[in-house]
């Protein structure tokens, strides 16, 4: 009956857990199985929330290690299959418009439809894989590429097997990245920035790992930048940090992502996807804000991770040249931030 212990075990308050249990139980219930649905969920949530070794879970539940492994994988797949159509489906044009409104109101970034970044998730070296999963940080990994909205909810994700790839390379290899680069996403039509008359495209924000495109803005590179460029970089970074916070909240709550998973890449992917969709599910139902308290949005999740090695590790960055039109659009946005779209708090930028 201890609410704190219940939350520590499930990462949910009791009302949210009841909603989750009703949604997922039919998918994880096994006919003629002695291990009932709620125990299967309990085992899986313990593993995801704390990264407890499978052997210890097997001891505590008095079942075999292989059985625990099978329960975790089957339940993670059921969680993804059941929740993702509701809580992690591709946004519609109307939903992108709502995201744009949130970014403008919360982060002073008009026409922005999301922030993008990529992180490494550590795995044990798969047999006969060579260097395919060996990344520049000198460990084996798969790569999680994701976009989120202004409220730290993920809107698009891709888990790419080869940790040796960069953000940019992964971006081109994923369906989301390809659709974005080919302008196939249902983004809203171009509209003028506030207080202007020239139509401007809707765009995502990313770091220098990503290509500069008409619908993907990134900072001016290098240290030899003008004050106007530094103000642009500051404003873009302020909006882009929502994806850093989203990843931070995700790993603070689902600490299995901080372990080195002893699974094949395709099975590790199931675990990562389950964590992501659980994050969205809880963020949308947790009205009491146990999962993401106010101080977490200010970066306090770092204190939660201090005892387990910090946040997920960034992927390597590569600079890629974009089309001339993208450079012109970035200049236009830079000028807007320094004139009609200026805000008082940017004056401290030197």
Coordinates of C-alpha atoms in Angstrom, one line a residue:
X1 CA 0.0 0.0 0.0
X2 CA 3.0 2.3 0.0
X3 CA 2.6 4.7 -2.9
X4 CA 6.3 5.6 -3.1
X5 CA 7.3 1.9 -3.3
X6 CA 4.5 1.2 -5.8
X7 CA 5.8 4.0 -8.0
X8 CA 9.4 2.9 -7.6
X9 CA 8.4 -0.6 -8.8
X10 CA 6.1 0.3 -11.7
X11 CA 7.1 4.0 -12.5
X12 CA 3.3 4.6 -12.4
X13 CA 0.8 5.8 -9.8
X14 CA -1.9 3.3 -8.9
X15 CA -4.6 5.0 -11.1
X16 CA -2.3 5.0 -14.1
X17 CA -1.3 1.4 -13.5
X18 CA -4.9 0.3 -13.4
X19 CA -5.4 1.9 -16.9
X20 CA -2.2 0.2 -18.1
X21 CA -3.3 -3.2 -16.6
X22 CA -6.7 -3.0 -18.3
X23 CA -5.1 -2.2 -21.7
X24 CA -2.3 -4.7 -21.6
X25 CA -3.6 -7.7 -19.7
X26 CA -5.4 -9.4 -22.7
X27 CA -2.2 -9.3 -24.7
X28 CA 0.1 -10.8 -22.0
X29 CA -2.4 -13.4 -20.5
X30 CA -1.3 -16.9 -21.4
X31 CA -4.0 -19.7 -21.3
X32 CA -3.0 -22.6 -19.0
X33 CA 0.0 -20.6 -17.7
X34 CA 0.8 -20.7 -14.0
X35 CA 2.4 -17.2 -14.2
X36 CA -0.5 -14.9 -14.4
X37 CA -0.6 -11.6 -16.4
X38 CA 0.0 -9.2 -13.4
X39 CA 3.1 -11.2 -12.4
X40 CA 4.5 -11.1 -15.9
X41 CA 4.0 -7.3 -16.0
X42 CA 5.6 -7.1 -12.5
X43 CA 8.7 -9.0 -13.7
X44 CA 9.0 -6.9 -16.9
X45 CA 8.5 -3.5 -15.2
X46 CA 11.1 -4.4 -12.6
X47 CA 13.6 -5.2 -15.3
X48 CA 12.8 -2.0 -17.3
X49 CA 12.7 0.3 -14.4
X50 CA 15.8 -0.9 -12.6
X51 CA 17.8 -3.0 -15.0
X52 CA 17.8 -5.8 -12.5
X53 CA 19.8 -8.8 -13.8
X54 CA 17.6 -11.6 -15.2
X55 CA 19.3 -14.1 -12.8
X56 CA 18.2 -12.0 -9.8
X57 CA 14.7 -11.7 -11.1
X58 CA 14.6 -15.4 -11.6
X59 CA 15.7 -16.0 -7.9
X60 CA 13.2 -13.5 -6.5
X61 CA 10.3 -15.0 -8.4
X62 CA 11.4 -18.6 -8.1
X63 CA 11.3 -19.3 -11.8
X64 CA 14.0 -20.1 -14.4
X65 CA 16.3 -17.5 -15.9
X66 CA 15.2 -18.6 -19.4
X67 CA 11.6 -18.2 -18.4
X68 CA 12.2 -14.7 -17.1
X69 CA 14.0 -13.8 -20.4
X70 CA 11.1 -15.0 -22.4
X71 CA 8.6 -13.2 -20.2
X72 CA 10.4 -9.9 -20.6
X73 CA 10.7 -10.2 -24.4
X74 CA 7.1 -11.3 -24.9
X75 CA 5.7 -8.6 -22.6
X76 CA 7.8 -5.9 -24.1
X77 CA 6.6 -6.8 -27.6
X78 CA 3.0 -6.9 -26.3
X79 CA 3.4 -3.5 -24.7
X80 CA 4.7 -2.0 -28.0
X81 CA 2.0 -3.7 -30.1
X82 CA -0.8 -2.6 -27.8
X83 CA 0.2 0.9 -26.9
X84 CA 2.1 2.2 -30.0
X85 CA -0.9 2.7 -32.2
X86 CA -2.4 5.0 -29.6
X87 CA 0.6 6.6 -27.9
X88 CA 3.3 6.6 -30.5
X89 CA 1.7 6.8 -33.9
X90 CA 2.8 9.3 -36.6
X91 CA 1.3 12.7 -36.0
X92 CA -1.3 14.0 -38.4
X93 CA -1.1 17.5 -39.9
X94 CA -3.5 18.8 -37.3
X95 CA -1.3 17.3 -34.5
X96 CA 1.8 18.9 -36.0
X97 CA -0.1 22.3 -35.9
X98 CA -0.7 21.8 -32.2
X99 CA 3.0 20.9 -31.6
X100 CA 3.9 24.1 -33.5
X101 CA 1.7 26.2 -31.2
X102 CA 3.3 24.6 -28.1
X103 CA 6.8 25.3 -29.4
X104 CA 5.9 28.9 -30.1
X105 CA 4.3 29.5 -26.7
X106 CA 6.7 27.4 -24.5
X107 CA 10.0 27.9 -26.3
X108 CA 9.6 31.0 -28.5
X109 CA 10.3 28.9 -31.6
X110 CA 7.6 29.6 -34.3
X111 CA 6.9 27.0 -37.0
X112 CA 8.9 24.3 -35.1
X113 CA 7.3 20.8 -35.3
X114 CA 9.8 18.9 -33.2
X115 CA 13.4 18.4 -31.9
X116 CA 15.6 15.5 -33.1
X117 CA 18.5 13.6 -31.6
X118 CA 20.1 10.2 -31.4
X119 CA 21.6 8.2 -28.5
X120 CA 23.6 5.0 -28.1
X121 CA 22.1 2.1 -26.2
X122 CA 24.8 -0.4 -25.0
X123 CA 24.5 -4.1 -25.8
X124 CA 26.9 -7.0 -25.5
X125 CA 28.8 -7.8 -28.6
X126 CA 26.7 -10.0 -30.9
X127 CA 28.4 -13.2 -32.1
X128 CA 30.2 -12.9 -35.4
X129 CA 29.2 -9.2 -35.8
X130 CA 32.7 -7.8 -36.4
X131 CA 32.7 -4.0 -35.9
X132 CA 29.1 -3.4 -37.1
X133 CA 27.9 -2.5 -33.6
X134 CA 31.2 -1.0 -32.3
X135 CA 30.8 2.8 -32.0
X136 CA 33.2 5.7 -31.7
X137 CA 32.8 5.6 -27.9
X138 CA 34.5 2.2 -27.9
X139 CA 31.5 0.0 -26.9
X140 CA 28.9 -2.0 -28.7
X141 CA 25.5 -0.5 -29.2
X142 CA 22.4 0.0 -31.2
X143 CA 21.3 3.6 -31.9
X144 CA 18.0 5.2 -30.9
X145 CA 16.9 8.1 -33.1
X146 CA 13.9 10.1 -31.9
X147 CA 11.9 13.3 -32.3
X148 CA 9.8 14.8 -29.6
X149 CA 7.2 17.6 -29.1
X150 CA 7.5 20.6 -26.8
X151 CA 6.2 18.6 -23.9
X152 CA 8.8 15.8 -23.8
X153 CA 6.6 13.3 -25.6
X154 CA 8.2 11.3 -28.4
X155 CA 6.5 11.7 -31.8
X156 CA 8.8 9.6 -34.0
X157 CA 11.4 6.9 -33.3
X158 CA 13.8 4.6 -35.1
X159 CA 16.1 2.0 -33.5
X160 CA 19.0 1.3 -35.9
X161 CA 21.0 -1.8 -35.4
X162 CA 24.5 -0.7 -36.3
X163 CA 26.0 1.5 -33.6
X164 CA 29.0 2.3 -35.9
X165 CA 26.7 4.7 -37.9
X166 CA 26.5 8.4 -37.2
X167 CA 23.3 10.5 -36.6
X168 CA 23.4 11.7 -40.2
X169 CA 23.9 8.2 -41.6
X170 CA 21.2 6.7 -39.5
X171 CA 18.9 9.6 -40.4
X172 CA 19.2 8.8 -44.1
X173 CA 18.6 5.1 -43.4
X174 CA 15.3 5.4 -41.4
X175 CA 11.9 5.8 -42.8
X176 CA 11.2 8.9 -40.7
X177 CA 14.5 10.5 -41.9
X178 CA 13.8 9.6 -45.5
X179 CA 10.3 10.9 -45.4
X180 CA 11.5 14.2 -43.8
X181 CA 14.3 14.6 -46.4
X182 CA 11.9 13.9 -49.2
X183 CA 9.2 16.1 -47.8
X184 CA 6.7 13.3 -47.4
X185 CA 5.7 14.0 -43.8
X186 CA 2.3 15.6 -43.2
X187 CA 3.7 18.9 -42.1
X188 CA 1.5 22.0 -42.2
X189 CA 1.7 24.3 -45.2
X190 CA 4.1 27.2 -45.1
X191 CA 2.9 30.2 -43.0
X192 CA 4.6 33.5 -42.2
X193 CA 6.5 33.9 -38.9
X194 CA 4.7 36.1 -36.4
X195 CA 4.7 39.8 -37.4
X196 CA 6.0 39.0 -40.9
X197 CA 4.4 38.4 -44.3
X198 CA 6.8 36.0 -46.1
X199 CA 5.7 32.3 -45.9
X200 CA 8.2 30.1 -44.0
X201 CA 8.3 26.3 -43.9
X202 CA 7.6 24.2 -40.7
X203 CA 10.8 22.6 -39.5
X204 CA 12.5 20.3 -37.0
X205 CA 15.5 21.4 -35.0
X206 CA 18.6 19.3 -34.5
X207 CA 22.3 19.6 -33.8
X208 CA 25.2 19.6 -36.3
X209 CA 25.0 15.9 -36.9
X210 CA 22.0 16.4 -39.1
X211 CA 21.9 17.9 -42.6
X212 CA 20.6 21.4 -43.0
X213 CA 17.3 21.3 -45.0
X214 CA 14.3 23.5 -45.6
X215 CA 12.4 21.6 -42.9
X216 CA 15.4 20.9 -40.6
X217 CA 17.3 23.7 -38.9
X218 CA 20.6 23.3 -37.2
X219 CA 23.1 25.7 -35.5
X220 CA 25.8 27.8 -37.1
X221 CA 29.0 25.7 -36.7
X222 CA 32.3 26.7 -35.1
X223 CA 33.3 29.3 -32.5
X224 CA 34.0 32.2 -34.9
X225 CA 30.3 33.3 -35.2
X226 CA 28.7 36.7 -35.1
X227 CA 26.5 37.9 -32.2
X228 CA 23.4 37.5 -34.4
X229 CA 24.4 33.9 -35.2
X230 CA 25.1 33.2 -31.5
X231 CA 21.6 34.5 -30.7
X232 CA 20.2 32.1 -33.4
X233 CA 22.1 29.2 -31.9
X234 CA 20.9 30.1 -28.4
X235 CA 17.3 30.2 -29.5
X236 CA 17.6 27.0 -31.5
X237 CA 19.4 25.3 -28.6
X238 CA 16.7 26.4 -26.2
X239 CA 14.1 24.6 -28.3
X240 CA 16.3 21.6 -29.0
X241 CA 17.0 20.9 -25.4
X242 CA 13.5 19.4 -25.1
X243 CA 14.8 16.2 -26.8
X244 CA 17.7 16.1 -24.4
X245 CA 15.3 16.4 -21.4
X246 CA 13.0 13.8 -23.0
X247 CA 15.9 11.3 -23.2
X248 CA 17.0 12.2 -19.7
X249 CA 13.6 11.6 -18.2
X250 CA 13.3 8.4 -20.2
X251 CA 16.6 7.0 -18.9
X252 CA 16.0 8.2 -15.3
X253 CA 12.8 6.2 -15.2
X254 CA 13.7 3.2 -17.3
X255 CA 17.3 2.4 -16.1
X256 CA 17.6 -0.7 -18.2
X257 CA 18.7 1.7 -20.9
X258 CA 21.8 2.5 -18.8
X259 CA 22.8 -1.1 -18.6
X260 CA 24.6 -3.3 -21.2
X261 CA 21.8 -5.5 -22.4
X262 CA 22.7 -9.1 -22.9
X263 CA 20.3 -9.6 -25.8
X264 CA 20.6 -9.9 -29.6
X265 CA 20.1 -6.5 -31.3
X266 CA 16.5 -7.4 -32.4
X267 CA 15.6 -8.3 -28.9
X268 CA 17.2 -5.2 -27.4
X269 CA 15.2 -3.2 -29.8
X270 CA 12.0 -4.6 -28.3
X271 CA 13.1 -3.5 -24.9
X272 CA 13.9 0.0 -26.1
X273 CA 10.6 0.4 -27.9
X274 CA 8.7 -0.8 -24.8
X275 CA 10.4 1.9 -22.7
X276 CA 9.6 4.6 -25.3
X277 CA 5.9 3.8 -25.5
X278 CA 5.6 3.4 -21.7
X279 CA 7.2 6.9 -21.4
X280 CA 4.6 8.4 -23.7
X281 CA 1.7 6.5 -22.1
X282 CA 2.6 7.6 -18.6
X283 CA 3.4 11.2 -19.6
X284 CA -0.1 11.4 -21.1
X285 CA -1.9 9.9 -18.1
X286 CA 0.1 11.0 -15.1
X287 CA -1.8 14.1 -14.0
X288 CA -0.2 14.1 -10.6
X289 CA 3.3 14.4 -12.2
X290 CA 5.0 11.7 -10.3
X291 CA 6.7 10.4 -13.4
X292 CA 8.0 13.8 -14.6
X293 CA 7.9 16.4 -11.7
X294 CA 8.4 20.1 -12.5
X295 CA 12.1 20.0 -11.5
X296 CA 12.8 17.2 -14.1
X297 CA 12.0 19.6 -16.9
X298 CA 14.8 21.9 -15.6
X299 CA 17.3 19.1 -15.9
X300 CA 17.1 17.6 -12.4
X301 CA 16.8 14.2 -13.9
X302 CA 20.7 14.3 -14.0
X303 CA 20.6 13.8 -10.2
X304 CA 18.5 10.7 -10.6
X305 CA 21.1 9.3 -13.0
X306 CA 24.2 10.3 -10.9
X307 CA 24.3 6.9 -9.3
X308 CA 24.0 4.9 -12.5
X309 CA 26.4 6.5 -14.9
X310 CA 24.6 9.5 -16.3
X311 CA 22.4 9.9 -19.4
X312 CA 22.5 8.0 -22.7
X313 CA 25.6 8.8 -24.8
X314 CA 25.4 11.0 -27.8
X315 CA 26.1 9.8 -31.2
X316 CA 29.0 11.3 -33.2
X317 CA 28.3 14.5 -35.0
X318 CA 29.1 15.2 -38.7
X319 CA 28.6 18.4 -40.6
X320 CA 26.7 18.0 -43.9
X321 CA 26.1 20.7 -46.5
X322 CA 22.5 21.4 -47.4
X323 CA 20.9 23.1 -50.4
X324 CA 21.3 26.8 -50.9
X325 CA 17.6 27.4 -50.1
X326 CA 18.1 25.9 -46.6
X327 CA 21.0 28.3 -45.9
X328 CA 18.8 31.2 -47.0
X329 CA 16.0 30.0 -44.7
X330 CA 18.4 29.8 -41.8
X331 CA 19.5 33.4 -42.5
X332 CA 15.9 34.5 -42.6
X333 CA 15.2 32.8 -39.3
X334 CA 18.4 34.3 -37.8
X335 CA 17.3 37.8 -38.9
X336 CA 13.8 37.2 -37.5
X337 CA 15.2 36.3 -34.1
X338 CA 17.4 39.4 -34.0
X339 CA 14.5 41.8 -35.1
X340 CA 10.8 41.1 -35.1
X341 CA 11.1 37.9 -33.2
X342 CA 13.6 39.1 -30.5
X343 CA 12.8 38.2 -26.9
X344 CA 14.2 40.1 -23.8
X345 CA 16.1 37.1 -22.3
X346 CA 18.3 36.7 -25.4
X347 CA 20.1 40.0 -24.6
X348 CA 22.6 38.2 -22.3
X349 CA 24.1 36.3 -25.3
X350 CA 27.5 37.7 -25.9

